[in-house]
Amino acid sequence: LLGEHQYPAALELAQTLNKRVPDDVMVYGLLTDANMELGNYEDAERAAQWMLNLRPGNVPGLTRAASLRELFGDVEGAEELMGLALQADPLNDGAHRAAMLARMSHLRLLSGKTDAAEHLSREALTALPNYSPALESMAEVRTAQGRYEDAATLFSQRYQLSPSADSLFDWAEALERAGHGAGARKGFAEFESQAITQLNGKDNSNRKLVFYYADYSKQPSNALRVAEREYSWRKDVYTIDAYAWALHVNGRDSEALKQMERALAVGVRDPPMLLHAGEIAIGLGNTVAGARYLRQSLELHVADSEQARLTLAEISKSNSADKK
């Protein structure tokens, strides 16, 4: 059920199993996963803690705790937990090791440690060449380095190995950054076709479809329609972000700000989310708060840094003009 994104059903099943077998570590893992995806973060945290209470130092518990630390804005804590998981992994084979290294690369990038992130992505690809998450993490590194052509190549390889609407969207975005407008338009058109077929199911690409409609095809009403559909059944921070952005592009900034503040209250330090928060605040005339969010996004040195830099430059230019 989790693999099919049937999170409400997965949560119900996990709760039933937990009542029958209250000391099963992996049932608590299911509870953690389902609650995280639905935005029930306190419940997810309790379940993850039970995993570690029942079996201290177990790898699934450590990795889930790391995911929660990242969501709560404690990236250093997440890095530490992933390091412990890597050391404790009894399998330590290619797939397990590559997955953990790719995850650690992502966390290093969130800390602005681009060189360390690159090293970890290389290690992941050495552990398991052509591993999709490792290709993604290296593509993120190349994007942060401004090596957009290399990033597009890596996202292309990832899509060929693991074709999905989500991975196609990432490739199209990378082509756009690399200046391949025609290729990006073709990729986005195919993405939209694929995503629309999944629109009404739980296993979908609705969040990325929202951003496609909002940022690329400039169809704000469609962005809001899709966002409302997704928001109706899950309230995780990434869905709230997509909903807030859809409200923003429809000129509903007051509502958008309330949603964005709700997402950021969890503590998450997600660069696109911070960029969105900045743009929404600016839309309401609060350039001080907007600039603060944009600087926070810029500090993370990832894909949205250039947009944050451009918007900050516009604010600075506007402030200078006002003083004259």
PDB file of N, CA and C in Angstrom, residues 275 278-279 290-291 293-299 302-318:
ATOM      1  N   LEU A 275      11.947  29.704  -1.040  1.00  0.00           N
ATOM      2  CA  LEU A 275      11.778  30.619  -2.172  1.00  0.00           C
ATOM      3  C   LEU A 275      10.314  31.009  -2.320  1.00  0.00           C
ATOM      4  N   GLY A 278       9.288  33.407   0.340  1.00  0.00           N
ATOM      5  CA  GLY A 278       9.779  34.748   0.046  1.00  0.00           C
ATOM      6  C   GLY A 278       8.932  35.467  -0.981  1.00  0.00           C
ATOM      7  N   GLU A 279       8.596  34.771  -2.049  1.00  0.00           N
ATOM      8  CA  GLU A 279       7.794  35.387  -3.113  1.00  0.00           C
ATOM      9  C   GLU A 279       6.389  35.743  -2.610  1.00  0.00           C
ATOM     10  N   GLY A 290      10.228  38.729   3.062  1.00  0.00           N
ATOM     11  CA  GLY A 290      10.504  38.072   1.790  1.00  0.00           C
ATOM     12  C   GLY A 290      11.988  37.915   1.550  1.00  0.00           C
ATOM     13  N   ALA A 291      12.742  38.987   1.797  1.00  0.00           N
ATOM     14  CA  ALA A 291      14.194  38.927   1.595  1.00  0.00           C
ATOM     15  C   ALA A 291      14.838  37.933   2.553  1.00  0.00           C
ATOM     16  N   TYR A 293      13.520  35.138   3.784  1.00  0.00           N
ATOM     17  CA  TYR A 293      13.290  33.789   3.269  1.00  0.00           C
ATOM     18  C   TYR A 293      14.177  33.502   2.056  1.00  0.00           C
ATOM     19  N   LEU A 294      14.314  34.489   1.182  1.00  0.00           N
ATOM     20  CA  LEU A 294      15.118  34.290  -0.026  1.00  0.00           C
ATOM     21  C   LEU A 294      16.585  34.079   0.320  1.00  0.00           C
ATOM     22  N   ARG A 295      17.081  34.817   1.314  1.00  0.00           N
ATOM     23  CA  ARG A 295      18.479  34.625   1.727  1.00  0.00           C
ATOM     24  C   ARG A 295      18.676  33.233   2.311  1.00  0.00           C
ATOM     25  N   GLN A 296      17.695  32.767   3.070  1.00  0.00           N
ATOM     26  CA  GLN A 296      17.791  31.411   3.618  1.00  0.00           C
ATOM     27  C   GLN A 296      17.843  30.379   2.496  1.00  0.00           C
ATOM     28  N   SER A 297      17.043  30.586   1.462  1.00  0.00           N
ATOM     29  CA  SER A 297      17.070  29.683   0.307  1.00  0.00           C
ATOM     30  C   SER A 297      18.419  29.754  -0.392  1.00  0.00           C
ATOM     31  N   LEU A 298      18.932  30.976  -0.527  1.00  0.00           N
ATOM     32  CA  LEU A 298      20.198  31.192  -1.226  1.00  0.00           C
ATOM     33  C   LEU A 298      21.364  30.526  -0.503  1.00  0.00           C
ATOM     34  N   GLU A 299      21.308  30.510   0.822  1.00  0.00           N
ATOM     35  CA  GLU A 299      22.385  29.918   1.618  1.00  0.00           C
ATOM     36  C   GLU A 299      22.548  28.424   1.362  1.00  0.00           C
ATOM     37  N   VAL A 302      21.328  25.485  -3.862  1.00  0.00           N
ATOM     38  CA  VAL A 302      20.754  24.433  -4.703  1.00  0.00           C
ATOM     39  C   VAL A 302      20.010  25.037  -5.883  1.00  0.00           C
ATOM     40  N   ALA A 303      19.121  24.255  -6.474  1.00  0.00           N
ATOM     41  CA  ALA A 303      18.558  24.602  -7.779  1.00  0.00           C
ATOM     42  C   ALA A 303      17.895  25.967  -7.834  1.00  0.00           C
ATOM     43  N   ASP A 304      17.241  26.373  -6.758  1.00  0.00           N
ATOM     44  CA  ASP A 304      16.469  27.611  -6.794  1.00  0.00           C
ATOM     45  C   ASP A 304      17.285  28.834  -6.389  1.00  0.00           C
ATOM     46  N   SER A 305      18.591  28.663  -6.174  1.00  0.00           N
ATOM     47  CA  SER A 305      19.412  29.778  -5.727  1.00  0.00           C
ATOM     48  C   SER A 305      19.394  30.938  -6.711  1.00  0.00           C
ATOM     49  N   GLU A 306      19.440  30.638  -8.004  1.00  0.00           N
ATOM     50  CA  GLU A 306      19.500  31.706  -9.002  1.00  0.00           C
ATOM     51  C   GLU A 306      18.240  32.557  -8.968  1.00  0.00           C
ATOM     52  N   GLN A 307      17.084  31.926  -8.847  1.00  0.00           N
ATOM     53  CA  GLN A 307      15.834  32.688  -8.765  1.00  0.00           C
ATOM     54  C   GLN A 307      15.807  33.548  -7.507  1.00  0.00           C
ATOM     55  N   ALA A 308      16.272  33.000  -6.389  1.00  0.00           N
ATOM     56  CA  ALA A 308      16.326  33.775  -5.150  1.00  0.00           C
ATOM     57  C   ALA A 308      17.254  34.970  -5.311  1.00  0.00           C
ATOM     58  N   ARG A 309      18.385  34.758  -5.967  1.00  0.00           N
ATOM     59  CA  ARG A 309      19.351  35.839  -6.184  1.00  0.00           C
ATOM     60  C   ARG A 309      18.749  36.950  -7.044  1.00  0.00           C
ATOM     61  N   LEU A 310      18.046  36.572  -8.091  1.00  0.00           N
ATOM     62  CA  LEU A 310      17.436  37.567  -8.980  1.00  0.00           C
ATOM     63  C   LEU A 310      16.371  38.386  -8.255  1.00  0.00           C
ATOM     64  N   THR A 311      15.555  37.718  -7.450  1.00  0.00           N
ATOM     65  CA  THR A 311      14.502  38.432  -6.729  1.00  0.00           C
ATOM     66  C   THR A 311      15.096  39.367  -5.690  1.00  0.00           C
ATOM     67  N   LEU A 312      16.152  38.927  -4.995  1.00  0.00           N
ATOM     68  CA  LEU A 312      16.820  39.801  -4.034  1.00  0.00           C
ATOM     69  C   LEU A 312      17.413  41.025  -4.720  1.00  0.00           C
ATOM     70  N   ALA A 313      17.953  40.819  -5.920  1.00  0.00           N
ATOM     71  CA  ALA A 313      18.508  41.951  -6.674  1.00  0.00           C
ATOM     72  C   ALA A 313      17.413  42.950  -7.030  1.00  0.00           C
ATOM     73  N   GLU A 314      16.241  42.437  -7.372  1.00  0.00           N
ATOM     74  CA  GLU A 314      15.114  43.328  -7.691  1.00  0.00           C
ATOM     75  C   GLU A 314      14.681  44.124  -6.463  1.00  0.00           C
ATOM     76  N   ILE A 315      14.665  43.472  -5.288  1.00  0.00           N
ATOM     77  CA  ILE A 315      14.304  44.169  -4.054  1.00  0.00           C
ATOM     78  C   ILE A 315      15.311  45.273  -3.761  1.00  0.00           C
ATOM     79  N   SER A 316      16.598  44.938  -3.898  1.00  0.00           N
ATOM     80  CA  SER A 316      17.650  45.920  -3.648  1.00  0.00           C
ATOM     81  C   SER A 316      17.540  47.106  -4.595  1.00  0.00           C
ATOM     82  N   LYS A 317      17.273  46.817  -5.855  1.00  0.00           N
ATOM     83  CA  LYS A 317      17.128  47.879  -6.857  1.00  0.00           C
ATOM     84  C   LYS A 317      15.939  48.768  -6.532  1.00  0.00           C
ATOM     85  N   SER A 318      14.832  48.137  -6.115  1.00  0.00           N
ATOM     86  CA  SER A 318      13.625  48.889  -5.770  1.00  0.00           C
ATOM     87  C   SER A 318      13.858  49.767  -4.552  1.00  0.00           C
TER      88      SER A 318
END
